[in-house]
XYZ file of C-alpha atoms in Angstrom:
619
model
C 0.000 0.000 0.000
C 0.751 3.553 -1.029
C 0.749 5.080 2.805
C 2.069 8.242 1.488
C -0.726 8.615 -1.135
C -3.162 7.425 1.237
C -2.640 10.288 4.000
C -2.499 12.736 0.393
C -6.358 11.480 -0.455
C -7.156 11.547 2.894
C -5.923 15.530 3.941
C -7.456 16.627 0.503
C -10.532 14.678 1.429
C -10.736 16.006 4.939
C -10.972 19.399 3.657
C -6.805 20.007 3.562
C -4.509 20.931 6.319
C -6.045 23.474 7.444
C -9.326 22.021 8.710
C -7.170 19.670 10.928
C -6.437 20.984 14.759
C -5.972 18.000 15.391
C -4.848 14.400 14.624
C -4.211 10.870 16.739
C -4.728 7.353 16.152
C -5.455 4.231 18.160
C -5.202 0.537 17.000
C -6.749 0.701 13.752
C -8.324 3.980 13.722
C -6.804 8.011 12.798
C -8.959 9.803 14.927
C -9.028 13.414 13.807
C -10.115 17.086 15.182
C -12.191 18.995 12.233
C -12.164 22.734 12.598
C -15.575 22.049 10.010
C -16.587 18.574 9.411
C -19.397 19.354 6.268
C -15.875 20.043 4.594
C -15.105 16.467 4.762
C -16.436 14.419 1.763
C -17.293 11.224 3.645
C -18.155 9.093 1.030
C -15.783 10.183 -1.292
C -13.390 8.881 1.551
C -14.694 5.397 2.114
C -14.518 4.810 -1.430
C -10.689 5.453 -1.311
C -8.861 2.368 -0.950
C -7.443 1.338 2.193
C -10.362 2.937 3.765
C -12.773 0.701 5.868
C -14.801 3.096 7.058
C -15.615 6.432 8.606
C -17.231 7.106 11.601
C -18.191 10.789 13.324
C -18.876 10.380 16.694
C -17.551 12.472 20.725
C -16.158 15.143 18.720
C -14.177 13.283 16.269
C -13.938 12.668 12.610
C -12.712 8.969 12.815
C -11.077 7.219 9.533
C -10.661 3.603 10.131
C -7.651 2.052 8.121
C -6.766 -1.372 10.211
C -3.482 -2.103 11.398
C -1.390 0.054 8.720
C -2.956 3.100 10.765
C 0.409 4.003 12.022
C 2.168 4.127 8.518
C -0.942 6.508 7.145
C -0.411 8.696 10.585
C 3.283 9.666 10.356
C 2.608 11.067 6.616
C -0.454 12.549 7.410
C 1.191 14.529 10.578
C 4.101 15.925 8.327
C 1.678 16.709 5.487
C -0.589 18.750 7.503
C 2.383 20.076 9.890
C 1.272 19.040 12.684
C 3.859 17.972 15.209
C 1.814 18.439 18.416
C -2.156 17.791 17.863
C -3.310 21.252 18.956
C -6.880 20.092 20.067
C -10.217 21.107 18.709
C -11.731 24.162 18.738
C -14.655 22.862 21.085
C -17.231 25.728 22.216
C -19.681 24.636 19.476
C -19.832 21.096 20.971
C -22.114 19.236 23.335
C -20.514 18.472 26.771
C -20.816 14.905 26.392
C -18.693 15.011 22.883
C -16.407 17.074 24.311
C -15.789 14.651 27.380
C -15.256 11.575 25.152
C -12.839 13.619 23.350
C -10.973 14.761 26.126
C -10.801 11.627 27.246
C -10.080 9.981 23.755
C -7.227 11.950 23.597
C -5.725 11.559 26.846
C -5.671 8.061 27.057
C -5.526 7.089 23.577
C -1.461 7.700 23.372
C -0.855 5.860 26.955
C -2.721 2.563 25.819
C 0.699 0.940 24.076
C 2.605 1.429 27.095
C -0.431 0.546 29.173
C -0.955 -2.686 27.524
C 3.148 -3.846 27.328
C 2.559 -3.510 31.443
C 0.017 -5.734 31.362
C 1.142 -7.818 29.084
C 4.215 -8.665 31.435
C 2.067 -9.062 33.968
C 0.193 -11.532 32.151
C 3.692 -13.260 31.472
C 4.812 -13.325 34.426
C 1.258 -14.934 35.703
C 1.914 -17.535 33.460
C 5.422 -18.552 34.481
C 4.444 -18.923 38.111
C 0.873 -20.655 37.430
C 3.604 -22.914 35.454
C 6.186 -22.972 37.890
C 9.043 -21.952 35.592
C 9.914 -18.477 38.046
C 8.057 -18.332 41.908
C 7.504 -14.965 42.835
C 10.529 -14.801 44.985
C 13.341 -15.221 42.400
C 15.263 -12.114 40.865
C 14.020 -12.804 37.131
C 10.134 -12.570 38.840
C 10.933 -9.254 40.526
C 13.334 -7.699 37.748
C 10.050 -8.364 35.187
C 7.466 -6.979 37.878
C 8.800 -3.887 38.226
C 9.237 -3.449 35.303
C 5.594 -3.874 34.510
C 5.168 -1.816 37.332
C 6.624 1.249 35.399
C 3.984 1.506 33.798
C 1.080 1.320 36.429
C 2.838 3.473 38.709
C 4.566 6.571 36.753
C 1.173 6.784 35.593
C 0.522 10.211 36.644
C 3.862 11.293 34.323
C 2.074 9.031 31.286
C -0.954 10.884 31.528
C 0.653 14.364 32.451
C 2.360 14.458 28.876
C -0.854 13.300 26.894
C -3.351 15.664 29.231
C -0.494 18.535 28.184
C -1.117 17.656 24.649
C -4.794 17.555 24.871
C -4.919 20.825 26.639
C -2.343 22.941 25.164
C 0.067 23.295 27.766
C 4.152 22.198 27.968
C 4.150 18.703 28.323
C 7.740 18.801 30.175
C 6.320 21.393 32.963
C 3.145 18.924 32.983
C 5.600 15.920 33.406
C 7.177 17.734 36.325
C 4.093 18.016 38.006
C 3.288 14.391 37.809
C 6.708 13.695 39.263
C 6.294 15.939 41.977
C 3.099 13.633 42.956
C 5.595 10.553 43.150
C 8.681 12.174 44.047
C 10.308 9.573 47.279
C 10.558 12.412 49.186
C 7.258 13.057 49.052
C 6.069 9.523 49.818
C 7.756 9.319 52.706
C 6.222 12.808 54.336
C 2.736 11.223 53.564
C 3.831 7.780 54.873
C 4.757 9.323 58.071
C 2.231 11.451 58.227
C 0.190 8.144 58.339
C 1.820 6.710 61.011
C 2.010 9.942 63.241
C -0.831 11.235 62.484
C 0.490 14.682 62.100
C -0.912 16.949 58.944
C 1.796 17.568 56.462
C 1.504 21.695 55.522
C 3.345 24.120 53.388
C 3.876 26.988 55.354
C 0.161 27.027 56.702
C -1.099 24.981 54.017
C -2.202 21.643 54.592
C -1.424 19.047 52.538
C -3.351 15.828 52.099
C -1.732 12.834 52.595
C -3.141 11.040 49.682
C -0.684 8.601 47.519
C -0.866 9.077 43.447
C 1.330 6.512 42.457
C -1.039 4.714 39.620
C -3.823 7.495 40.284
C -5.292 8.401 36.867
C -8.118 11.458 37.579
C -5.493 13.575 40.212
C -2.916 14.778 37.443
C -5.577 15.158 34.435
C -7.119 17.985 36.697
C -3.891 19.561 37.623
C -2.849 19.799 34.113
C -6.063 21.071 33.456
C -5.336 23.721 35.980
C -2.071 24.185 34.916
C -3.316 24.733 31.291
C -4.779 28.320 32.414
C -2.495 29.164 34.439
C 0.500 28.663 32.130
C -0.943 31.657 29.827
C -1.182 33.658 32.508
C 2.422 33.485 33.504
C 3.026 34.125 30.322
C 1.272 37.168 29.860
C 2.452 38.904 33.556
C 6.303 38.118 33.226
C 8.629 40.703 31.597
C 9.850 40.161 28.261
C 13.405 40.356 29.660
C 12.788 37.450 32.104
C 10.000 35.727 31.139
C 12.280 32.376 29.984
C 12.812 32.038 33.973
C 9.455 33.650 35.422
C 6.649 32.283 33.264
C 8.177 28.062 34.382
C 8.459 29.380 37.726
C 5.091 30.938 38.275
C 3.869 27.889 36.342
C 4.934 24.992 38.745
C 4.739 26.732 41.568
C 1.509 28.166 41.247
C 0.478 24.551 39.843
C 2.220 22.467 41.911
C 1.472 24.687 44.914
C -2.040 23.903 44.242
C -2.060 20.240 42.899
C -0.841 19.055 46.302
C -3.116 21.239 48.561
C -6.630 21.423 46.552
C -6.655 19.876 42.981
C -4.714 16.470 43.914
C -6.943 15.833 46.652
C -10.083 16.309 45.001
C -9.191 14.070 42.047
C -8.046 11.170 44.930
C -11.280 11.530 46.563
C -13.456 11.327 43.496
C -11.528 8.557 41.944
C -11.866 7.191 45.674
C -15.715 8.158 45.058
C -15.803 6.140 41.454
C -13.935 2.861 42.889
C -16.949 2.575 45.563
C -19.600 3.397 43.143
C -18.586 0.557 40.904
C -17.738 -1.779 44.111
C -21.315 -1.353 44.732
C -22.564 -2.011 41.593
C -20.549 -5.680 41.276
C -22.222 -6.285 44.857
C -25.890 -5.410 43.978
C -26.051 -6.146 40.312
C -22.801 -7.304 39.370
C -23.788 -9.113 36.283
C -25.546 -6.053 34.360
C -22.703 -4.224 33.314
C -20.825 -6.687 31.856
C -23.458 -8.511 29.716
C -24.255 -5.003 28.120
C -20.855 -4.134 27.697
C -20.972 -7.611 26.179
C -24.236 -6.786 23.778
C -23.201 -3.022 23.538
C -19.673 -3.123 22.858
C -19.157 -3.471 18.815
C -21.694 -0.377 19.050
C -19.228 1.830 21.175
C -16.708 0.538 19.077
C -17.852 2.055 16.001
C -18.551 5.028 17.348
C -15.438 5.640 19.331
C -16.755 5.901 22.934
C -15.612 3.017 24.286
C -12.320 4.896 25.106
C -14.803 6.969 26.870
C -15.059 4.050 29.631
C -11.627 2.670 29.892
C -10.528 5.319 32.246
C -13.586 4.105 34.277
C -11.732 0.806 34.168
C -8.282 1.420 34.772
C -9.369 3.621 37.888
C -10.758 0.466 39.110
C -7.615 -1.607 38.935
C -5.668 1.428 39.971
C -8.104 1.734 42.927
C -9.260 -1.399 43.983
C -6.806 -3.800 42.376
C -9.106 -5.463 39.279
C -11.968 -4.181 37.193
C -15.154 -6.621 37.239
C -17.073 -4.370 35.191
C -16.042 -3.303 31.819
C -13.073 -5.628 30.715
C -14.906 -8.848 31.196
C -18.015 -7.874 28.898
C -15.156 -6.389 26.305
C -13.578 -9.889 26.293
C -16.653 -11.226 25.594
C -17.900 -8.848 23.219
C -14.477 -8.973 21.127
C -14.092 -12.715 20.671
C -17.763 -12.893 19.986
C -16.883 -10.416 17.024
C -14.461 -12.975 16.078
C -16.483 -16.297 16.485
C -18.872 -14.624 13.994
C -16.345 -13.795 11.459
C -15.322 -17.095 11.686
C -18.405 -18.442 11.079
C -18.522 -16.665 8.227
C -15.274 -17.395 6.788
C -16.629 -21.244 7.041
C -20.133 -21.085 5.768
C -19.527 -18.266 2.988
C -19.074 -20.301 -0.385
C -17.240 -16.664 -1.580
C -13.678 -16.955 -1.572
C -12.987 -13.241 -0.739
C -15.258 -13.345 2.075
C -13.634 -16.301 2.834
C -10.464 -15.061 3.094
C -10.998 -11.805 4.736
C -13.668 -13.557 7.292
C -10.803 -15.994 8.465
C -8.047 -13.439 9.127
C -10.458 -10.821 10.332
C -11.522 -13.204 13.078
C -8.541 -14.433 14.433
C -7.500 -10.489 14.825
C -10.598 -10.110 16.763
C -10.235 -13.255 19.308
C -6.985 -11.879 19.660
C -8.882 -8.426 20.408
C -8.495 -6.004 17.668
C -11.777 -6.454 16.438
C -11.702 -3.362 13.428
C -11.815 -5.355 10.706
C -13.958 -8.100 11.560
C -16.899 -5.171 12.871
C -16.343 -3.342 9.315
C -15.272 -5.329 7.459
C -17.783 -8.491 8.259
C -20.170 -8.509 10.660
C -21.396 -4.698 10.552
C -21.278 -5.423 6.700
C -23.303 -8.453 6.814
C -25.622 -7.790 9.482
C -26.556 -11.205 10.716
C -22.578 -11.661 12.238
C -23.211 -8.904 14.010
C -26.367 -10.122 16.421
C -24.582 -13.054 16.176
C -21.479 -10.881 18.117
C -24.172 -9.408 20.107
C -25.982 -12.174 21.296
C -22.562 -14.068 21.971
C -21.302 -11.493 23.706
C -23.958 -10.778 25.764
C -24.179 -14.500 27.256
C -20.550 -14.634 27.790
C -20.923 -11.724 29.311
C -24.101 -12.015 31.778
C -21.626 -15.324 32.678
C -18.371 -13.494 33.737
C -20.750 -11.099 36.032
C -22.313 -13.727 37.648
C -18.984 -15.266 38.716
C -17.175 -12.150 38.977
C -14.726 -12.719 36.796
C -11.833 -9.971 38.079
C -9.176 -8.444 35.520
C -5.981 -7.470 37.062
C -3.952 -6.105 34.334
C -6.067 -4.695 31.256
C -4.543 -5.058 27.797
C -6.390 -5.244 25.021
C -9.195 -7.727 25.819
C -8.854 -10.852 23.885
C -7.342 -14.895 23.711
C -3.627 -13.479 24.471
C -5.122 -10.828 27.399
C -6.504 -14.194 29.251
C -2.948 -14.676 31.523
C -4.380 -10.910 33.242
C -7.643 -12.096 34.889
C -5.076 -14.481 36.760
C -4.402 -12.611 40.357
C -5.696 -13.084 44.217
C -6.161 -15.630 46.357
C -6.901 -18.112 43.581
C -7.709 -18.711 39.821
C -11.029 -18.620 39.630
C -11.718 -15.448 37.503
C -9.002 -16.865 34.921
C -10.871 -19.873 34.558
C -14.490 -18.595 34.452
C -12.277 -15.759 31.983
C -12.139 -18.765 29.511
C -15.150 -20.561 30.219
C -16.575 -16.718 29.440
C -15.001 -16.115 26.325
C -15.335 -19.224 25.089
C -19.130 -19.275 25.789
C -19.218 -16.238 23.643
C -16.728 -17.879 20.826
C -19.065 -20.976 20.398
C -22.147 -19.022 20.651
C -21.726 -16.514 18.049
C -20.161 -18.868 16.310
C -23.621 -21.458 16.105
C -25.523 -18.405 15.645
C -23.943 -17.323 12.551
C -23.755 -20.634 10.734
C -27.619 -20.753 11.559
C -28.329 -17.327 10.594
C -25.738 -15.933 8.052
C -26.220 -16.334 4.619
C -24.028 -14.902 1.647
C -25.689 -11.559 0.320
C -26.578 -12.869 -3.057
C -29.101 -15.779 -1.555
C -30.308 -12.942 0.776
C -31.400 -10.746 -1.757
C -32.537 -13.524 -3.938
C -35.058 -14.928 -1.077
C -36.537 -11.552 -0.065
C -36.994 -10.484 -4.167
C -40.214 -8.880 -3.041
C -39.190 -6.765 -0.265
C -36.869 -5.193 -1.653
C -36.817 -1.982 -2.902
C -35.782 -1.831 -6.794
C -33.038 0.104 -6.502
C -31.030 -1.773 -3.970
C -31.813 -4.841 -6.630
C -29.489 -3.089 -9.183
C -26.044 -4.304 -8.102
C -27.502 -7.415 -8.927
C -28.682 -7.316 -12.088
C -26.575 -8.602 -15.293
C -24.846 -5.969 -16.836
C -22.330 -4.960 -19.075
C -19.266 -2.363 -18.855
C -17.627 -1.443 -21.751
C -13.831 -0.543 -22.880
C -13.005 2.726 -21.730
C -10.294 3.063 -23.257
C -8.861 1.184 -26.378
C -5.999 -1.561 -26.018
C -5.109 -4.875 -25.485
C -6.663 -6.740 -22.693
C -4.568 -8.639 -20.114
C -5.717 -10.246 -16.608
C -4.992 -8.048 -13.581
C -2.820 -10.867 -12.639
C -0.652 -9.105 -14.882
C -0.639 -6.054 -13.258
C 2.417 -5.148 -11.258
C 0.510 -4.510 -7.943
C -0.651 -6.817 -5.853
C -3.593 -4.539 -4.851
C -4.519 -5.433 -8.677
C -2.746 -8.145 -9.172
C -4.090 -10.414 -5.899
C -7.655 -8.785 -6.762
C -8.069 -7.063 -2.952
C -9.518 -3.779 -4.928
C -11.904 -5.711 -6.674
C -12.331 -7.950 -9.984
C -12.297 -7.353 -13.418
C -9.385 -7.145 -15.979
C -6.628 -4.866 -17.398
C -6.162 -2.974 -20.376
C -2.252 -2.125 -22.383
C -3.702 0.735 -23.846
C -3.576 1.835 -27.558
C -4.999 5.296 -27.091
C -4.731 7.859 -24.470
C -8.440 8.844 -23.864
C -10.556 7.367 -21.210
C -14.372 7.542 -21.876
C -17.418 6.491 -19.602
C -17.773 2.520 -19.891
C -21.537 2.973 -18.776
C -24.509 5.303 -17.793
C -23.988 6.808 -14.183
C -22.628 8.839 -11.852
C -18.688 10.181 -11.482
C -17.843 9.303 -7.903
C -14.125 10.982 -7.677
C -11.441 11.630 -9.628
C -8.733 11.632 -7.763
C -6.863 15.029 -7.766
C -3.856 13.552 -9.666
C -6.544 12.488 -12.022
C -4.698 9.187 -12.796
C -7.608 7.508 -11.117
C -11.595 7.524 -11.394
C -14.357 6.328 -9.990
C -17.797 5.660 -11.498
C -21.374 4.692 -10.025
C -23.106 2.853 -12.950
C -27.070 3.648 -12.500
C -27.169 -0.341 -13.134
C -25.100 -0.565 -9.568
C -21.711 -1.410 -10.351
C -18.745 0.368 -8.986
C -16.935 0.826 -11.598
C -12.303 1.688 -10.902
C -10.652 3.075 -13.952
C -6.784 3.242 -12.370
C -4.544 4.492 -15.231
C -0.985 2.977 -15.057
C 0.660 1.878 -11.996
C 1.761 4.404 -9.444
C 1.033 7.478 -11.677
C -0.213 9.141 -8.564
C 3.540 9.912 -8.185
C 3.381 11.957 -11.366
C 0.599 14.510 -9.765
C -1.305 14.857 -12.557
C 1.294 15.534 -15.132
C 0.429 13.923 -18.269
C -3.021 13.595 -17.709
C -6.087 16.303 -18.769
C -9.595 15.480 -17.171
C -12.712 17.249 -18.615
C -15.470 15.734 -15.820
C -15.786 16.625 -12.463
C -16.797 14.646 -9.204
C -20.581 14.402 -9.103
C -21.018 14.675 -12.684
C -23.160 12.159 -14.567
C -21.820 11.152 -17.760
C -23.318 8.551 -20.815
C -21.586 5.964 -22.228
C -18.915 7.416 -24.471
C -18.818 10.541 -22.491
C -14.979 11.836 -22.875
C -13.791 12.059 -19.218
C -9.591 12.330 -19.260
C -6.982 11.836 -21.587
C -2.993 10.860 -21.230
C 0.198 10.956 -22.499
C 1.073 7.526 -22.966
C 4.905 8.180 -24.223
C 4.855 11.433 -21.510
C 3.753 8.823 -18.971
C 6.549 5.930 -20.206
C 8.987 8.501 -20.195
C 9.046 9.021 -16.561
C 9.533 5.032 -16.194
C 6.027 4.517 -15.233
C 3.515 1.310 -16.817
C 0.691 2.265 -18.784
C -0.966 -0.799 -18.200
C -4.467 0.239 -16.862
C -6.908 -2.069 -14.415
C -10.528 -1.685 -14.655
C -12.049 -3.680 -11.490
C -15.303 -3.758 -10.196
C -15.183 -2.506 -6.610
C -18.278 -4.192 -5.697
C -17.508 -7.622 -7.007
C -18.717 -9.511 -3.775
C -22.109 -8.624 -4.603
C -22.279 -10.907 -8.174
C -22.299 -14.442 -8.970
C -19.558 -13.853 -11.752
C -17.583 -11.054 -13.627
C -15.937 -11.958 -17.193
C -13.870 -10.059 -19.583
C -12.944 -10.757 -23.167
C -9.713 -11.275 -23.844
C -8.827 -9.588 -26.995
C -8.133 -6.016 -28.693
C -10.885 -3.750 -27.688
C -11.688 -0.333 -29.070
C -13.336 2.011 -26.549
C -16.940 0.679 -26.309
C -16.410 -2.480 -27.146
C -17.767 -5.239 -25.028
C -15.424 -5.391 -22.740
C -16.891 -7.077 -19.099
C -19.968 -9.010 -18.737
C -21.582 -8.916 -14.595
C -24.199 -11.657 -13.658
């Protein structure tokens, strides 16, 4: 894949660099801040490929790409010159959005570091369950605390990411977080303890609380800090202001982090941990079975890193979460049991393919492109997922299945519900998720059916125009040639057929007309590329030449714009074949149909064509 391209199609498509404030990603996801999101051309971006989907949801303009996301990131940032993400502009949004946001983007950029502690601490659960290390050995405690890292410089995680997110030095933010765990510190508050005696800063009193692992303390006192750092700024002489406005900053800051702020954030995560205690005791099974229904739904629209704070304050708190990571783990290999389903019952060999690999991502737990890419796509996977997760849920509530050490909940996450007194919540862990495996799993071979026999069997309830993409039809040459198969493409986005099927053409002529009656979708701004909607429902790729996009529209003239509708024969771009060659690029041009899964069969003739000539037949 083109990740350099990709970010180019997607800035242009968001409405260019400067309608970004802001851009981050998470697993499979960019996650981007719109200064006006009717700018962005949605569906001109899910058309673009390496695009599964785009989602709008707390504030964000989401564009999922899978697990390249972080190749597509690092151009986009330099194309849109953004080396900090400078945050949204948010007065014009609700309160909710702008909390999932906040939080989005706060925690998003600590999950890798979150999940490599838990990871080792799932390691490390395993080795002593196993008996290769006992917890008294030096390879056990060099691997702990180094785990531990992460869990307890917390505070100095989240200080740089809440600096980000509000706008304010992340180094001076960092500072404060380490004044929360400084040893020195520690001990005053440990002694305090024991003595009983207030610890106070001049006549200040200072609350004894600890903030190693505390998540809610430092996010406020960054907050705080962010309005106070401006402020410096603005009071402290030009001639000084390098040493004043730091000064005024953390001590101002700090001053008040340790005697109001810090204390206020420890209660009310104190005030969260007993909320959710008393939930597991009253009706500990709720959450987690509609986490476990609910989850591919938060998912898709971003929130769910709206509750993982709410989850790592539990474990940070009270030592395990009962509530939200046991109905994810459910919920996510459910999205895989359905994929897999699907992968088995689909008689499509492209479904096939991307069913099977989709759904051993999910019961790993990245479930991206099984939601988008299957079950969401399908429909029937998905209240397969749902129902599966649900029951696997409602079963890990009722036994209180505790997680210990987050990650991202899947299979390979199981080792982190292994803690306390005993291994119960590991085993009713896998009991759980495999419940919610097998049960999505049945339901989806029972339910699922491939979307040709679906439309077939409900003929008469369907509307007429969603009955188009499967009618026979034919596309003709758009441009004149030889034809070749696109296994002779040099691509393997053509070549391999993941774009879509059809055939190639070594063309004669540089002029590219409209193969059928319909709709321009996009031409791409380096107009090497376009795509048409035929009114008979096929989606219709003419890609000129192979990695032309490099050329930036030299060579090529287009005479159509996006949205128009054009008639068969309709002249929509012409090229320099020997300009093209020149430059050492291949003329050789595929013409796929994008929407190939939704046909029985596609077939091209395999001779010299003239433009209009029959060219590909769709049944």
């Amino acid at each position: 894949m083109d990740y350099q391209n990709l970010a180019k199609e997607i800035l242009e498509k968001v409405g260019g660099a400067g309608n970004i404030t802001g851009i981050i990603h998470c697993a499979t996801r960019l996650r981007l801040n719109l200064a006006d999101e009717s700018k962005a051309k949605d569906q001109a971006l899910k058309n673009v490929p390496g695009i599964m989907g785009v989602v709008k949801k707390g504030g964000q303009f989401q564009i999922v790409i899978g697990s390249d996301v972080a190749s597509v990131y690092k151009p986009l940032m330099e194309m849109a010159d953004i080396k900090v993400s400078k945050g949204p502009d948010q007065g014009h949004k609700k309160i909710l959005d702008r909390l999932i946001d906040t939080l989005t983007g706060i925690f998003t950029p600590i999950l890798p570091a979150i999940t490599a502690a838990g990871m080792i601490k799932a390691i490390l659960a395993i080795l002593v369950t196993f008996k290769v290390v006992t917890n008294t050995s030096q390879a056990y405690q060099i691997l702990n605390f180094m785990a531990d890292a992460g869990f307890y410089f917390l505070p100095i995680l989240l200080a740089s990411s809440a600096a980000h997110k509000f706008k304010c030095n992340p180094y001076m933010a960092m500072m404060l977080g380490g004044i929360l765990l400084h040893p020195s510190f520690i001990a005053m508050v440990a002694a305090s303890k024991e003595s009983g005696e207030a610890i106070k800063l001049f006549s200040l009193p200072i609350s004894n609380a600890g903030y190693a692992s505390s998540v809610l303390p430092i996010i406020l006192i960054v907050w705080f800090m962010s309005y106070v750092e401006p402020i410096a700024d603005k009071i402290s002489p030009k001639a000084v202001k390098f040493f004043t406005k730091p000064l005024l900053t953390i001590l101002v800051t700090g001053i008040a982090g340790l005697v109001l702020i810090g204390p206020l954030g420890y209660i009310l995560s104190s005030y969260v941990a007993s909320v959710m205690n008393g939930i597991n005791e009253h009706v500990g099974w709720l959450a987690p079975m509609l986490i476990g229904i609910f989850s591919p739904l938060l998912v898709m629209t971003g929130t769910h890193y709206g509750i993982i704070p709410i989850a790592i304050n539990n474990r940070m708190t009270i030592g395990y979460d009962t509530l939200l990571y046991p109905g994810m783990l459910g919920s996510n290999v459910a999205q895989g049991g359905a994929a897999l389903a699907v992968s088995i019952k689909s008689k499509k060999p492209e479904i096939k393919q991307l069913a099977s690999s989709a759904g051993i991502t999910a019961v790993c737990g990245i479930t991206e492109p099984a939601l988008y890419g299957i079950n969401m796509k399908y429909k029937t996977p998905m209240y397969a997922a749902m129902i599966g997760g649900g029951i696997g849920g409602l079963f890990m509530g009722i036994t209180k299945v505790r997680n210990y050490s987050g990650g991202s909940p899947g299979l390979l996450t199981l080792p982190s519900y292994i803690g306390g007194d005993n291994m119960n919540s590991f085993y009713f862990a896998c009991i759980g998720a495999a419940m919610s495996i097998a049960i999505a799993f049945i339901v989806t071979m029972v339910i699922y059916k491939d979307p040709i026999e679906d439309d077939l069997e409900s003929l008469n309830d369907t509307d007429a125009s969603e009955l188009k993409a499967h009618a026979p039809q034919s596309v003709l040459a758009p441009i004149a040639g030889k034809v070749v198969a696109l296994s002779e493409v040099n691509d393997s986005t053509f070549s391999d057929e993941i774009v879509g099927k059809g055939a190639a053409i070594i063309p004669s002529e540089g002029k590219v007309v409209a193969p059928v009656d319909g709709k321009i979708v996009t031409i791409f701004n380096t107009k090497h590329a376009i795509a048409i909607q035929a009114d008979s429902g096929a989606e219709i790729l003419i890609h000129v030449g192979i990695d032309t996009v490099k050329l930036e529209g030299k060579y090529f003239e287009v005479f159509k714009n996006t949205g128009d509708t054009v008639k068969k024969g309709d002249l929509i771009a012409t090229f320099d074949i020997e300009g093209i060659k020149s430059e050492g690029f291949d003329v050789i041009t595929p013409v796929v149909i994008t929407n190939h899964d939704s046909y029985v069969g596609i077939k091209s003739v395999d001779k010299v064509v003239k433009t209009l000539d029959t060219f590909i037949e769709i049944n």
